């Protein structure tokens, strides 16, 4: 059985897109660690953006399918974790491509604009 290359596993993970963000999970730093045993068993630690991610099963399945195709892999284990606040901030920066966060002019201190919402409740 050929030994499993970490480079090959990372390349396979690069084909897995986050179902909500539509970007490779390696590009948005969702892959925290890849461990490869001599037996060919691969463990991938994936960080979800939020604890209750509704698509965690899809991500797990996609990671398992992609890594299973790498030569020499005998099994795949996907460990799920959750991004820290700092990691989510870095993800926001990646997704903005360096553009500054938009400011809401009505929320600035000293702004005299008032917004009133009116609803009729007829439904």
CSV table of C-alpha atoms in Angstrom, one decimal:
chain,number,residue,atom,x,y,z
A,1,UNK,CA,0.0,0.0,0.0
A,2,UNK,CA,1.5,3.4,-1.0
A,3,UNK,CA,2.0,5.9,1.7
A,4,UNK,CA,-0.4,8.8,1.9
A,5,UNK,CA,1.0,12.2,1.0
A,6,UNK,CA,-0.3,15.1,3.1
A,7,UNK,CA,0.0,17.3,0.0
A,8,UNK,CA,-2.4,15.0,-1.9
A,9,UNK,CA,-4.8,15.0,1.0
A,10,UNK,CA,-4.7,18.8,1.1
A,11,UNK,CA,-5.2,19.0,-2.6
A,12,UNK,CA,-8.3,16.8,-2.3
A,13,UNK,CA,-9.6,19.0,0.5
A,14,UNK,CA,-9.1,22.0,-1.8
A,15,UNK,CA,-11.9,20.5,-4.0
A,16,UNK,CA,-14.4,20.6,-1.2
A,17,UNK,CA,-16.5,23.8,-1.1
A,18,UNK,CA,-18.4,25.1,1.9
A,19,UNK,CA,-22.1,24.7,0.8
A,20,UNK,CA,-23.1,28.2,2.1
A,21,UNK,CA,-20.0,30.3,1.3
A,22,UNK,CA,-19.3,28.5,-2.0
A,23,UNK,CA,-15.5,28.7,-1.5
A,24,UNK,CA,-13.0,25.8,-0.9
A,25,UNK,CA,-12.7,25.0,2.8
A,26,UNK,CA,-8.9,25.2,2.6
A,27,UNK,CA,-9.1,28.7,1.2
A,28,UNK,CA,-11.3,30.0,4.1
A,29,UNK,CA,-9.2,28.3,6.8
A,30,UNK,CA,-11.8,25.7,7.8
A,31,UNK,CA,-9.2,22.9,7.8
A,32,UNK,CA,-7.4,23.1,11.1
A,33,UNK,CA,-5.3,19.9,11.0
A,34,UNK,CA,-4.7,16.8,8.9
A,35,UNK,CA,-3.2,13.7,10.6
A,36,UNK,CA,-2.1,10.6,8.6
A,37,UNK,CA,-1.3,7.3,10.3
A,38,UNK,CA,1.0,4.7,8.8
A,39,UNK,CA,-2.0,2.5,8.2
A,40,UNK,CA,-3.5,5.0,5.8
A,41,UNK,CA,-6.1,6.3,8.2
A,42,UNK,CA,-6.6,10.0,7.8
A,43,UNK,CA,-8.1,12.3,10.4
A,44,UNK,CA,-9.2,15.8,9.2
A,45,UNK,CA,-10.2,18.5,11.8
A,46,UNK,CA,-12.7,20.9,10.2
A,47,UNK,CA,-13.8,24.1,11.9
A,48,UNK,CA,-17.4,25.1,11.3
A,49,UNK,CA,-18.3,28.8,11.3
A,50,UNK,CA,-21.0,28.3,14.0
A,51,UNK,CA,-21.8,25.5,16.5
A,52,UNK,CA,-25.2,24.7,15.1
A,53,UNK,CA,-24.2,24.6,11.4
A,54,UNK,CA,-27.1,23.0,9.6
A,55,UNK,CA,-24.9,21.7,6.8
A,56,UNK,CA,-22.3,19.9,9.0
A,57,UNK,CA,-23.4,16.5,7.6
A,58,UNK,CA,-22.9,17.7,4.0
A,59,UNK,CA,-19.4,19.0,4.8
A,60,UNK,CA,-18.5,15.8,6.6
A,61,UNK,CA,-19.7,13.7,3.6
A,62,UNK,CA,-17.9,15.9,1.1
A,63,UNK,CA,-14.6,15.8,3.0
A,64,UNK,CA,-14.9,12.0,3.5
A,65,UNK,CA,-15.6,11.4,-0.2
A,66,UNK,CA,-12.8,13.7,-1.4
A,67,UNK,CA,-10.1,12.3,0.9
A,68,UNK,CA,-11.2,8.7,0.3
A,69,UNK,CA,-10.2,9.1,-3.4
A,70,UNK,CA,-6.6,9.8,-2.5
A,71,UNK,CA,-4.3,6.8,-3.2
A,72,UNK,CA,-3.4,4.8,-0.1
A,73,UNK,CA,-6.1,6.1,2.2
A,74,UNK,CA,-7.7,3.3,4.1
A,75,UNK,CA,-10.2,5.3,6.1
A,76,UNK,CA,-11.3,8.9,6.9
A,77,UNK,CA,-12.3,10.4,10.2
A,78,UNK,CA,-13.7,14.0,10.2
A,79,UNK,CA,-13.6,15.8,13.5
A,80,UNK,CA,-15.7,18.9,13.7
A,81,UNK,CA,-14.9,21.9,15.8
A,82,UNK,CA,-16.1,25.5,15.9
A,83,UNK,CA,-14.2,28.7,14.8
A,84,UNK,CA,-13.2,31.1,17.5
A,85,UNK,CA,-14.3,34.7,17.3
A,86,UNK,CA,-10.9,35.7,16.0
A,87,UNK,CA,-11.1,33.0,13.3
A,88,UNK,CA,-14.5,34.2,12.2
A,89,UNK,CA,-13.1,37.7,12.0
A,90,UNK,CA,-10.3,36.4,9.8
A,91,UNK,CA,-12.9,34.7,7.6
A,92,UNK,CA,-14.8,37.9,7.2
A,93,UNK,CA,-11.6,39.6,6.0
A,94,UNK,CA,-11.0,36.8,3.5
A,95,UNK,CA,-14.5,37.1,2.2
A,96,UNK,CA,-14.3,40.9,1.9
A,97,UNK,CA,-11.1,40.6,-0.1
A,98,UNK,CA,-9.6,43.5,1.8
A,99,UNK,CA,-12.5,45.9,1.4
A,100,UNK,CA,-13.4,47.8,4.6
A,101,UNK,CA,-16.6,47.0,6.4
A,102,UNK,CA,-19.4,49.3,5.4
A,103,UNK,CA,-20.6,51.7,8.0
A,104,UNK,CA,-24.2,52.5,8.6
A,105,UNK,CA,-24.5,56.3,8.6
A,106,UNK,CA,-27.6,56.2,10.8
A,107,UNK,CA,-25.8,54.4,13.5
A,108,UNK,CA,-23.0,56.9,14.0
A,109,UNK,CA,-22.8,58.9,17.2
A,110,UNK,CA,-24.3,62.3,16.9
A,111,UNK,CA,-26.5,61.5,13.9
A,112,UNK,CA,-29.9,63.2,14.2
A,113,UNK,CA,-31.7,61.0,11.8
A,114,UNK,CA,-34.5,58.9,13.3
A,115,UNK,CA,-36.2,55.9,11.7
A,116,UNK,CA,-39.7,54.9,12.6
A,117,UNK,CA,-41.3,51.6,11.6
A,118,UNK,CA,-45.0,51.4,11.3
A,119,UNK,CA,-47.0,48.2,10.9
A,120,UNK,CA,-50.8,47.7,10.8
A,121,UNK,CA,-51.0,44.2,12.3
A,122,UNK,CA,-53.9,43.2,10.0
A,123,UNK,CA,-52.8,39.8,9.1
